[in-house]
Amino acid sequence: MIVGKIIGTSSTKEFDFLVQKKINKFEYIQVYNENGKYCLCQVVDLLRDSEKTVAKSQVLGYREDNRIKTPRQPFRPGTEVLYASDDFISQTIEIGKSGLLLGSIEGRNISVFLDTNKLLTKHLAIIAKSGSGKSYACGVIVEEIIKRGIPLIIVDPHGEYSSLRLPNDRKEEIDKLKPLGLKPKGFIEQVIEFGDTQLSSSCLPLKLRDSLTAEDLFTLFPVKLSSAQQVLLYNAIKDKSSDLDSVILSIESEETGAKIGLLSQLKYIKSLEIFDSDGLSYSELVKKARCSLINLRGYPLELQEFFIAKILSDLFLLRKKEDIPPLFVVVEEAHNFCPERSFGESRSSRIIRTLASEGRKFGLGLGIITQRPAKIDKNVLSQCSTQLILKTTNPNDLKAISNSVEGITSEKEKEIRNLAIGSAIVTGFLEMPVFVNIRPRQTRHGGHAVDFEKEDFKGSFESYEEKLSVILPRVNKKDLEIMTGKKYVSTLIPAVYINMENEGSRHKVLFELVNGNVIQDIDKKKYSVFSGQPFSEIESFYSVEQMPEKLIKSDKELKQRVSVKSIMERIKQKYKVASYEECSLLVYVPGSDENVES
Ligand SMILES: Nc1ncnc2c1ncn2[C@@H]1O[C@H](COP(=O)(O)OP(=O)(O)OP(=O)(O)O)[C@@H](O)[C@H]1O
Ligand SMILES: [Mg+2]
C-alpha cells in the first residue's frame, strides 16, 4: 500500500514524504532502493498544516549478506513510500521465531522473541521511572526463563515476586493472552521464597550458613575496624571459614584491649540471627526448574546489602568451580545495591560490578532493574547488552540512558518520555531499537499499588489493626534524598483510618490529624485535601513527597491538632462511619534534625 511520495531534500539517513494515506508516528515503511532492494524506514514525526501532512522519516536499512546495511545514495524525490509488510519487517530486523516471548512490535502483529542465550549471557537492564512497568516486564521474562527450566535467582527487596506462584486473575489481561496461545499459569512448584517468615508466611527462613570468612565479617561490620582489630579477626579465622561462636570464643581469649570494640560488633552481628548451621543450601537454591526468591522485605538496607553481597559472591565462586549449574540472577532496585560511585558505596557494589563484567564467562547472567539509571554504576549499566527502556522522564536519567545505550537518539529520548505503560523500547538484542508492546503476564503481578478505595476491609478490619498501626511510604528516605537532592528527617504523624459508607458506596480513607487533611491513597503517592465533596470528585492531588512540605507550611509543629471526634463530625454530614482505627503515618520532612520537632 502506497502511503506517500518523497519530497524535498533527502540524506542517506533521513527524508520527508508527503502523506497520501493516513500513517502514524513510528510506523514502519519501506522504500525502493537504487540497488534494487526495499529499505526499511520509520516515521519519526508528522507535521501538518492546512493543506498537507509531511512525515519525517528515518532510514533503518536493508538486509544483505546477513547484515543490516544502509543505502549509499539518498532516495530520489518522487519515490513512492509503502506501508511496510509484517514479513518485510520480520525479515529485515530478524526478530526470530523462537526464544523468550516478550510481546509484539508496537501496532503490528509481529511477535518479538528475545534470544535466550544472548539474554542470559550478555546481561539485561530494565529501566523506567517508578510505576511504569519494570517489574511487570521482568515478570514476563522470568516466566519465559522458568518455562525453560533455567535456574533463576530473584533479589526482591519488596517481596513482589511471590505472586509468580499464582495464575493471572485479571480478565482484561487473560483475554489478551488467548491470541498468543498462552493461558494464565502459576509456578507453584518452581518458585521458592526465602525471607522474614514473620512478615510472609510463604517464606522459608532466610538464614546463611554459619561458615564465615574474614571478608564476610568485614562486609557486615557496621563500623570500620582498626588495623589491630583486623589482625585479631584474621588470626581468629585464619584462612579458612569459621562459625561465629568460635570466632567470638577465640577473640575473647586474646589479651588485648583491641578486642573490646571487636567483640561488641561480633555480638551485634550474632544478635541479627541471620546465621545458622542449617542455613541456605546453594545447591537447593540453584537448580534446574527452580526460581528462588530472596525476599528482603522488612530487612534494613545494610542487611539487604549484606545478604546480596554474601549470596552472590558465594554463587559466583561456586559457579566458577562449576559446582552449581549456569544461572540467571535478577536484582530489583539495583541502584540501591550498586550505586554510581559518587552516590557512595554499597556492601553489594563490588560483587554486582564483578558479575556484570565477568559473569558471562562463567555462565552467570545478570538482570538489573532500576528506576534511577543516573544513580546506578555506569559500568554495570553499560555491560547490559539488552536494554528494556520504559517510560522515563527525569532528564538526568534520560542522559544516563543515552550515554550507555547505543542507538538512543534525541528523537528516541522524546519518545521514552511519552511511552505508554506496557510499551518499551528494546535495544541491543537486534541491530536497531524496536518499540515493543510487552505481552500480558501469565502469572499474577505482585507489584500493584494498594488501592485503598478498592480494598475491601469489610469484616476483616480488625485484622488490619496491627498492619495499620504505622503506615510507611513506598519510597525510602535514601531514595527520596537522591531524587530531590534534599535532606529529610523521618517523622511519625498521627492519623486515623476510617471505613465509611454513603448510600451503598464504601470509602476507606486515611486522615492526618495535624491539619485534618485526607490522604486518599498513600501507596499511589497521592493525597487530596478534604473539602466536603464526595471523594470521587476530589481532583487536587499532591504527591506524598510534597505532603510534609504542605503540612510544614501551614504549621511547623507536626503534632496532633485535630481530634478524631472533629473528623467524625465532618464525615457524618455525608457518610456513616462503619469503623475506624487510629494509626501513625511515617513521613519524610525536609530538613535536618535541628529544625524539626517530631
Ligand atoms: N505490560 C503491562 N500490561 C498491563 N499492565 C501493566 C503492564 N506493565 C505495567 N502494568 C501496570 O502498571 C502497574 C505498575 O507496574 P510495575 O509494578 O511493573 O511498575 P514498576 O516500574 O516496577 O514500579 P516500581 O518502580 O514502583 O516498582 C502494574 O501494577 C500493572 O498494573
Ligand atoms: Mg517494581
XYZ file of C-alpha atoms and ligand atoms in Angstrom:
630
model
C 0.000 0.000 0.000
C 1.453 3.348 -1.075
C 1.270 5.915 1.709
C 3.061 8.836 0.111
C 5.861 10.237 -2.061
C 9.267 11.596 -1.061
C 9.658 15.386 -1.224
C 12.402 17.929 -0.546
C 15.988 17.188 0.329
C 16.848 13.673 1.481
C 20.028 12.280 3.012
C 21.125 8.666 3.384
C 19.798 8.798 6.949
C 16.518 10.704 6.707
C 13.901 12.042 4.309
C 10.442 13.607 4.246
C 7.407 12.360 2.387
C 4.060 13.845 1.563
C 1.433 11.747 3.291
C -1.304 10.444 0.968
C -2.754 7.738 3.216
C -3.099 8.021 6.978
C 0.023 6.857 8.766
C 1.028 7.011 12.429
C 4.173 8.128 14.083
C 6.702 5.262 14.462
C 5.011 3.240 11.762
C 7.383 1.143 9.654
C 7.521 1.984 5.937
C 9.518 0.609 3.028
C 11.119 2.480 0.134
C 12.643 1.039 -3.042
C 16.367 1.500 -3.045
C 18.594 2.226 -6.081
C 20.325 -1.148 -5.671
C 17.028 -2.900 -6.360
C 16.062 -3.731 -2.784
C 13.474 -2.359 -0.429
C 14.857 -0.460 2.518
C 13.124 -0.401 5.908
C 12.400 3.067 7.261
C 10.349 4.526 10.102
C 8.197 7.600 10.523
C 9.680 9.626 13.368
C 7.416 12.668 13.269
C 4.420 14.116 11.443
C 3.987 17.793 10.544
C 0.601 19.075 9.423
C -0.591 22.436 8.036
C -3.925 23.377 6.478
C -3.015 21.744 3.137
C -0.776 18.779 3.746
C 0.822 16.338 6.178
C 4.531 15.661 5.899
C 6.124 12.622 7.529
C 9.702 12.972 8.742
C 11.297 9.578 8.366
C 14.422 7.756 9.388
C 16.268 5.226 7.211
C 16.834 1.989 9.137
C 18.432 -0.163 6.438
C 18.110 -3.317 4.382
C 19.408 -6.828 4.920
C 22.196 -8.113 2.691
C 24.782 -10.844 3.383
C 23.111 -11.380 6.748
C 23.839 -7.841 7.849
C 21.900 -4.594 8.065
C 23.236 -2.091 5.562
C 22.240 1.493 4.897
C 21.893 2.889 1.356
C 24.868 4.792 -0.055
C 22.646 7.158 -2.046
C 19.721 9.231 -0.766
C 16.257 8.389 -2.105
C 15.128 10.465 -5.074
C 12.275 12.970 -4.710
C 9.048 11.466 -6.019
C 9.945 7.892 -4.887
C 6.922 6.006 -3.587
C 6.751 5.176 0.112
C 4.939 1.947 1.050
C 3.420 0.727 4.299
C 5.939 -1.989 5.354
C 4.563 -5.522 5.361
C 4.876 -7.656 8.519
C 7.040 -10.154 6.595
C 9.400 -7.497 5.360
C 9.822 -6.088 8.885
C 10.475 -9.529 10.398
C 12.993 -10.444 7.708
C 14.844 -7.155 7.943
C 15.129 -6.904 11.690
C 15.315 -10.696 12.089
C 13.064 -10.904 15.045
C 13.243 -14.661 15.017
C 10.585 -17.253 15.583
C 11.691 -18.667 18.881
C 13.224 -17.588 22.151
C 11.660 -15.765 25.063
C 8.318 -14.283 24.016
C 8.413 -10.672 25.163
C 5.491 -9.180 23.249
C 4.805 -7.770 19.822
C 6.045 -4.902 17.714
C 4.043 -1.824 18.609
C 0.984 -1.605 16.342
C 1.806 -4.857 14.499
C 1.029 -8.485 14.802
C 4.703 -9.458 14.857
C 5.864 -11.379 17.906
C 9.134 -10.303 19.469
C 11.319 -13.057 20.888
C 14.491 -12.445 22.836
C 17.353 -14.802 22.075
C 17.677 -16.954 25.205
C 21.446 -17.361 25.053
C 22.144 -13.748 24.257
C 19.906 -12.550 27.039
C 21.306 -14.876 29.655
C 24.949 -14.425 28.787
C 25.060 -10.770 27.891
C 23.017 -9.316 30.732
C 19.797 -7.340 30.766
C 18.759 -3.948 32.126
C 15.156 -2.870 32.654
C 14.891 0.850 33.139
C 11.904 3.110 33.832
C 10.556 5.517 36.338
C 8.505 4.171 39.197
C 5.174 2.632 38.242
C 5.989 2.337 34.525
C 6.018 -1.440 34.318
C 9.575 -2.608 35.084
C 8.594 -5.412 37.437
C 5.713 -6.401 35.178
C 8.041 -6.705 32.155
C 10.597 -8.515 34.291
C 7.830 -10.929 35.324
C 7.189 -11.701 31.636
C 10.862 -12.522 31.040
C 11.021 -14.501 34.291
C 8.012 -16.612 33.203
C 9.810 -17.470 29.965
C 13.013 -18.359 31.804
C 11.147 -20.572 34.302
C 9.348 -22.366 31.449
C 12.749 -23.321 30.057
C 13.874 -24.719 33.395
C 16.827 -22.313 33.616
C 17.859 -21.773 37.260
C 16.926 -18.304 38.401
C 17.523 -16.163 41.494
C 15.497 -13.008 42.051
C 16.688 -10.482 44.606
C 13.358 -8.968 45.602
C 13.627 -6.087 48.097
C 9.848 -5.514 48.282
C 8.589 -9.098 48.236
C 6.705 -8.524 44.967
C 7.582 -11.716 43.172
C 5.911 -14.350 45.347
C 2.852 -13.912 43.142
C 4.752 -15.788 40.393
C 3.279 -18.837 42.094
C -0.248 -17.737 41.188
C -2.012 -17.555 37.803
C -3.024 -14.127 36.490
C -6.599 -13.373 37.542
C -7.170 -10.125 35.625
C -9.790 -10.671 32.980
C -8.604 -7.996 30.547
C -5.080 -9.453 30.627
C -6.282 -13.053 30.338
C -8.293 -12.096 27.223
C -5.135 -10.743 25.599
C -3.186 -13.916 26.408
C -5.508 -16.103 24.348
C -4.451 -14.901 20.854
C -0.837 -15.615 21.838
C -1.736 -19.211 22.624
C -0.998 -18.638 26.314
C -3.045 -19.279 29.432
C -2.837 -17.985 32.989
C -0.341 -20.133 34.853
C 1.237 -20.172 38.305
C 4.654 -21.664 39.009
C 3.867 -23.063 42.400
C 6.355 -25.912 42.168
C 9.230 -23.964 40.700
C 9.182 -20.855 42.912
C 10.593 -20.991 46.434
C 10.972 -17.978 48.592
C 13.346 -17.111 51.408
C 12.728 -14.157 53.678
C 11.380 -12.995 57.006
C 8.906 -15.704 57.984
C 7.094 -13.349 60.341
C 6.244 -10.960 57.503
C 5.367 -13.541 54.927
C 4.088 -16.985 55.767
C 5.018 -18.234 52.274
C 8.722 -17.726 53.009
C 11.298 -20.204 54.200
C 13.688 -18.626 56.724
C 16.447 -16.581 55.112
C 19.471 -17.772 57.083
C 23.018 -18.053 55.865
C 25.277 -20.976 56.637
C 27.338 -20.173 59.682
C 30.640 -20.504 57.914
C 32.221 -17.109 57.596
C 35.408 -15.743 56.145
C 37.112 -12.623 57.455
C 35.917 -10.788 54.312
C 32.304 -11.721 55.072
C 32.613 -10.209 58.505
C 34.345 -7.075 57.208
C 31.419 -6.581 54.823
C 28.946 -6.947 57.644
C 30.554 -4.758 60.318
C 28.663 -1.523 60.816
C 31.899 0.316 61.725
C 35.307 0.165 60.075
C 37.833 -1.914 62.001
C 41.193 -0.626 63.225
C 44.248 -2.474 61.939
C 44.749 -4.108 65.367
C 41.149 -5.392 65.212
C 41.650 -6.663 61.669
C 44.732 -8.632 62.762
C 42.756 -10.127 65.671
C 39.962 -11.162 63.347
C 42.279 -12.671 60.748
C 44.069 -14.633 63.469
C 40.795 -15.945 64.808
C 39.585 -17.121 61.404
C 42.976 -17.871 59.788
C 42.483 -18.551 56.093
C 39.564 -20.892 56.435
C 35.988 -20.079 57.270
C 34.621 -20.363 60.752
C 31.355 -20.149 62.656
C 30.515 -17.002 64.569
C 30.609 -18.589 68.047
C 34.113 -19.969 67.534
C 35.318 -16.590 66.264
C 33.878 -14.880 69.363
C 35.398 -17.509 71.686
C 38.775 -17.248 70.064
C 38.843 -13.426 70.292
C 37.628 -13.484 73.889
C 40.686 -15.490 74.847
C 43.057 -12.805 73.492
C 44.809 -10.493 75.988
C 44.388 -7.144 74.241
C 42.271 -4.026 74.601
C 41.545 -4.028 70.846
C 39.202 -6.976 71.347
C 36.531 -4.966 73.231
C 35.198 -2.999 70.266
C 35.551 -6.010 68.007
C 33.622 -8.275 70.350
C 30.762 -5.829 70.677
C 30.458 -5.712 66.875
C 30.591 -9.508 66.619
C 27.897 -9.791 69.267
C 25.795 -7.283 67.364
C 26.130 -9.471 64.258
C 25.172 -12.522 66.300
C 22.074 -10.692 67.549
C 20.873 -10.284 63.942
C 20.268 -14.058 63.919
C 20.984 -14.388 60.222
C 23.396 -17.295 60.542
C 22.529 -20.868 61.237
C 24.355 -24.147 60.842
C 21.291 -25.197 58.865
C 21.260 -22.116 56.595
C 20.664 -21.783 52.826
C 21.831 -24.680 50.732
C 23.124 -23.256 47.468
C 22.531 -26.498 45.612
C 18.852 -26.235 46.591
C 18.779 -22.549 45.700
C 20.226 -23.034 42.239
C 18.956 -25.996 40.331
C 17.079 -26.876 37.184
C 13.461 -25.662 37.074
C 13.951 -23.643 40.249
C 13.233 -19.958 40.715
C 14.480 -18.838 44.131
C 13.261 -15.559 45.535
C 15.389 -13.723 48.064
C 12.656 -11.650 49.659
C 14.382 -8.825 51.529
C 11.229 -7.068 52.656
C 11.486 -5.850 56.224
C 15.290 -6.037 56.490
C 17.233 -2.785 56.975
C 19.148 -1.674 53.867
C 22.523 -2.593 55.401
C 21.377 -6.172 55.926
C 19.816 -6.338 52.472
C 23.172 -5.280 51.034
C 24.971 -7.904 53.094
C 22.629 -10.708 52.024
C 23.148 -9.762 48.383
C 26.916 -9.441 48.746
C 27.262 -12.772 50.543
C 24.847 -14.826 48.438
C 26.019 -13.509 45.062
C 29.717 -13.812 45.969
C 29.230 -17.397 47.113
C 27.245 -18.262 43.983
C 29.861 -16.699 41.728
C 32.573 -18.741 43.421
C 30.539 -21.941 43.139
C 29.783 -21.195 39.505
C 33.483 -20.690 38.761
C 34.136 -24.146 40.175
C 31.091 -25.429 38.253
C 29.590 -26.724 41.492
C 26.227 -25.229 40.505
C 24.597 -25.026 37.040
C 24.599 -21.840 34.900
C 22.026 -19.401 36.202
C 20.393 -16.010 35.771
C 20.263 -13.507 38.628
C 17.778 -10.632 38.710
C 18.432 -7.705 41.050
C 15.432 -5.416 41.597
C 16.024 -1.808 42.695
C 19.640 -2.291 41.600
C 20.522 1.411 42.071
C 20.410 0.790 45.829
C 22.734 -2.165 45.642
C 25.280 -0.915 43.139
C 25.132 2.880 43.112
C 27.286 5.069 40.886
C 30.423 5.847 42.909
C 29.528 9.495 43.528
C 26.409 8.274 45.379
C 28.500 6.209 47.799
C 29.330 2.530 48.077
C 27.012 -0.291 48.938
C 28.224 -3.530 50.534
C 26.983 -5.316 47.424
C 28.529 -2.950 44.836
C 31.695 -4.944 44.332
C 30.090 -8.286 43.547
C 27.483 -6.750 41.224
C 30.274 -4.999 39.307
C 32.171 -8.285 39.114
C 29.116 -10.180 37.863
C 28.462 -7.508 35.220
C 31.999 -7.692 33.889
C 32.907 -11.358 34.440
C 29.657 -13.251 34.989
C 29.145 -14.117 31.325
C 32.449 -16.037 31.172
C 31.164 -18.349 33.853
C 27.551 -18.733 32.764
C 26.087 -16.315 35.254
C 23.721 -13.857 33.590
C 22.645 -10.673 35.330
C 19.392 -8.741 35.007
C 19.244 -5.379 36.723
C 16.113 -3.360 37.257
C 16.278 0.283 38.156
C 14.184 3.397 38.268
C 17.328 5.555 38.559
C 19.708 4.850 35.670
C 21.607 8.027 36.611
C 22.234 6.600 40.050
C 23.373 3.124 39.146
C 27.023 2.307 38.438
C 27.618 3.350 34.805
C 29.866 0.395 34.056
C 27.252 -2.069 35.255
C 24.602 -0.433 33.102
C 26.754 -0.363 30.005
C 27.648 -4.065 30.448
C 23.975 -4.919 29.943
C 23.731 -5.645 26.233
C 19.944 -5.870 26.141
C 18.005 -2.937 27.479
C 14.310 -2.630 28.012
C 13.537 1.030 28.403
C 10.077 2.002 29.568
C 8.704 5.443 30.380
C 11.400 7.664 31.903
C 11.093 11.410 32.401
C 13.901 12.621 34.643
C 16.430 14.474 32.405
C 19.435 13.040 34.291
C 18.088 9.538 33.836
C 17.454 10.125 30.136
C 21.023 11.376 29.803
C 22.324 8.271 31.582
C 20.303 6.101 29.195
C 21.549 7.796 26.036
C 25.137 7.695 27.374
C 25.078 3.978 27.990
C 22.684 2.696 25.329
C 23.593 2.653 21.670
C 21.011 3.881 19.204
C 19.116 6.188 21.591
C 18.864 9.405 19.610
C 17.320 12.653 20.879
C 14.151 11.682 18.949
C 14.020 8.442 20.900
C 14.651 10.315 24.155
C 11.496 12.286 23.493
C 9.618 9.087 22.851
C 10.879 7.497 26.069
C 9.242 10.344 27.982
C 5.916 9.602 26.313
C 5.858 5.809 26.309
C 2.577 4.296 27.459
C 2.532 1.789 30.321
C 3.358 -1.594 28.836
C 5.355 -0.198 25.898
C 9.121 -0.428 25.804
C 11.995 0.450 23.553
C 14.151 -2.637 23.378
C 17.723 -2.197 22.275
C 20.766 -4.347 21.881
C 19.264 -7.707 21.013
C 18.542 -6.578 17.468
C 20.566 -4.385 15.194
C 18.179 -1.495 15.789
C 15.991 -0.373 18.703
C 12.370 -1.565 18.408
C 9.171 -0.475 20.104
C 7.608 -3.449 21.825
C 4.236 -3.952 23.424
C 5.019 -6.144 26.433
C 2.761 -9.202 26.456
C 0.354 -9.795 29.362
C 1.578 -11.822 32.290
C 0.600 -15.483 32.691
C 1.337 -15.211 36.388
C -0.122 -12.688 38.757
C 1.734 -9.386 39.058
C 2.690 -8.658 42.640
C 3.695 -5.028 42.333
C 0.217 -3.472 42.162
C -0.086 -0.440 44.382
C -2.568 -0.933 47.196
C -5.799 0.776 46.261
C -7.400 1.983 49.449
C -10.602 2.797 47.603
C -10.995 -0.704 46.249
C -9.552 -2.734 49.107
C -12.409 -4.408 50.910
C -11.818 -4.267 54.612
C -15.355 -5.345 55.359
C -15.418 -7.924 58.096
C -11.663 -8.063 58.318
C -10.969 -4.576 59.564
C -9.798 -5.919 62.910
C -7.090 -7.991 61.273
C -5.638 -4.841 59.720
C -5.199 -3.196 63.091
C -1.628 -4.271 63.511
C -0.591 -3.560 59.952
C -2.130 -0.123 60.091
C -0.522 0.998 63.320
C 2.334 2.582 61.317
C 1.845 3.305 57.642
C 5.065 3.529 55.684
C 5.559 5.412 52.424
C 6.698 3.339 49.454
C 9.787 5.422 48.703
C 12.583 5.054 51.203
C 14.307 8.061 52.655
C 17.639 7.476 50.967
C 15.976 7.293 47.540
C 13.943 10.391 48.187
C 17.086 12.312 49.144
C 18.813 11.240 45.976
C 15.770 12.023 43.818
C 15.265 15.508 45.227
C 18.793 16.418 46.309
C 17.382 17.465 49.721
C 17.849 16.098 53.234
C 14.896 14.618 55.110
C 14.064 13.577 58.639
C 11.665 10.720 59.360
C 8.722 11.749 61.484
C 5.627 9.971 62.652
C 2.426 11.952 62.421
C -0.884 10.928 63.960
C -3.577 9.708 61.623
C -6.916 7.955 61.621
C -8.143 5.355 59.195
C -11.890 5.435 58.620
C -14.111 2.942 56.927
C -17.260 4.807 55.838
C -20.392 4.336 53.801
C -22.719 6.514 51.770
C -25.783 5.043 50.063
C -24.146 1.729 49.394
C -20.736 3.083 48.359
C -17.843 2.432 50.700
C -14.726 4.512 51.204
C -11.665 3.712 53.239
C -9.912 6.943 53.917
C -6.865 7.961 55.866
C -6.775 11.388 57.546
C -3.708 13.017 59.052
C -4.518 14.696 62.340
C -2.198 17.707 62.085
C -4.457 19.689 59.765
C -7.194 17.127 59.271
C -6.419 16.521 55.576
C -7.254 13.318 53.836
C -4.574 11.144 52.311
C -6.503 9.318 49.713
C -4.154 6.617 48.601
C -0.774 6.681 50.146
C 0.574 3.858 48.031
C -0.200 5.784 44.878
C 1.679 8.663 46.482
C -1.365 10.885 46.203
C -3.433 12.671 48.726
C -6.072 15.266 48.483
C -7.434 17.942 50.709
C -10.810 17.034 52.068
C -13.099 19.898 51.295
C -16.510 18.422 51.661
C -17.004 16.952 48.180
C -17.723 13.290 47.658
C -14.367 11.537 47.406
C -14.815 10.534 43.792
C -14.948 14.219 42.840
C -11.794 15.284 44.599
C -9.352 16.412 41.982
C -6.480 18.180 43.712
C -3.825 15.581 44.407
C -0.413 16.090 45.898
C 2.463 13.691 45.908
C 3.389 12.190 49.226
C 6.782 13.867 48.852
C 5.047 17.240 48.840
C 2.792 16.329 51.697
C 5.159 17.062 54.597
C 6.055 20.392 52.972
C 2.367 21.280 52.834
C 1.986 20.337 56.464
C 5.007 22.355 57.498
C 3.884 25.409 55.564
C 0.670 25.535 57.477
C 2.105 24.559 60.822
C 5.696 23.976 61.808
C 4.769 21.626 64.584
C 3.738 18.206 63.399
C 1.672 17.415 66.473
C -1.943 16.370 66.620
C -4.178 19.445 66.428
C -7.323 17.876 65.078
C -9.318 15.420 67.124
C -10.720 12.200 65.727
C -14.078 13.394 67.003
C -13.999 16.537 64.839
C -13.134 14.442 61.769
C -16.107 12.204 62.587
C -18.364 15.251 62.817
C -17.270 16.360 59.327
C -17.776 12.950 57.844
C -21.097 12.321 59.473
C -22.679 15.082 57.375
C -22.401 12.750 54.382
C -21.190 9.361 55.492
C -21.927 6.699 58.019
C -18.806 5.559 59.880
C -18.551 1.768 59.852
C -15.299 1.524 61.804
C -12.134 3.490 62.435
C -8.623 2.916 63.636
C -6.085 5.409 64.942
C -2.638 4.951 63.488
C 0.590 6.756 62.640
C 1.963 7.789 59.320
C 5.672 7.863 58.652
C 6.579 10.922 56.589
C 9.858 12.428 55.491
C 10.093 16.051 56.416
C 12.610 18.219 54.565
C 15.425 19.444 56.791
C 17.881 18.159 59.328
C 17.264 17.072 62.901
C 17.746 20.584 64.364
C 14.846 22.278 62.615
C 12.140 19.707 63.040
C 10.206 18.845 66.082
C 8.946 15.354 65.992
N 2.654 -4.653 30.177
C 1.687 -4.323 31.034
N 0.414 -4.714 30.819
C -0.564 -4.397 31.685
N -0.387 -3.677 32.820
C 0.843 -3.257 33.090
C 1.947 -3.556 32.225
N 3.052 -3.009 32.744
C 2.653 -2.408 33.886
N 1.342 -2.551 34.096
C 0.563 -1.999 35.221
O 1.296 -0.916 35.781
C 1.484 -1.084 37.178
C 2.899 -0.698 37.555
O 3.800 -1.629 37.008
P 5.070 -2.157 37.810
O 4.709 -2.598 39.172
O 5.740 -3.163 36.943
O 5.914 -0.820 37.881
P 7.424 -0.607 38.309
O 8.084 0.165 37.210
O 8.062 -1.889 38.693
O 7.223 0.335 39.571
P 8.132 0.480 40.897
O 9.339 1.274 40.493
O 7.256 1.267 41.818
O 8.492 -0.877 41.375
C 1.186 -2.541 37.474
O 0.500 -2.651 38.680
C 0.360 -3.026 36.323
O -0.990 -2.993 36.669
Mg 8.701 -2.637 40.536
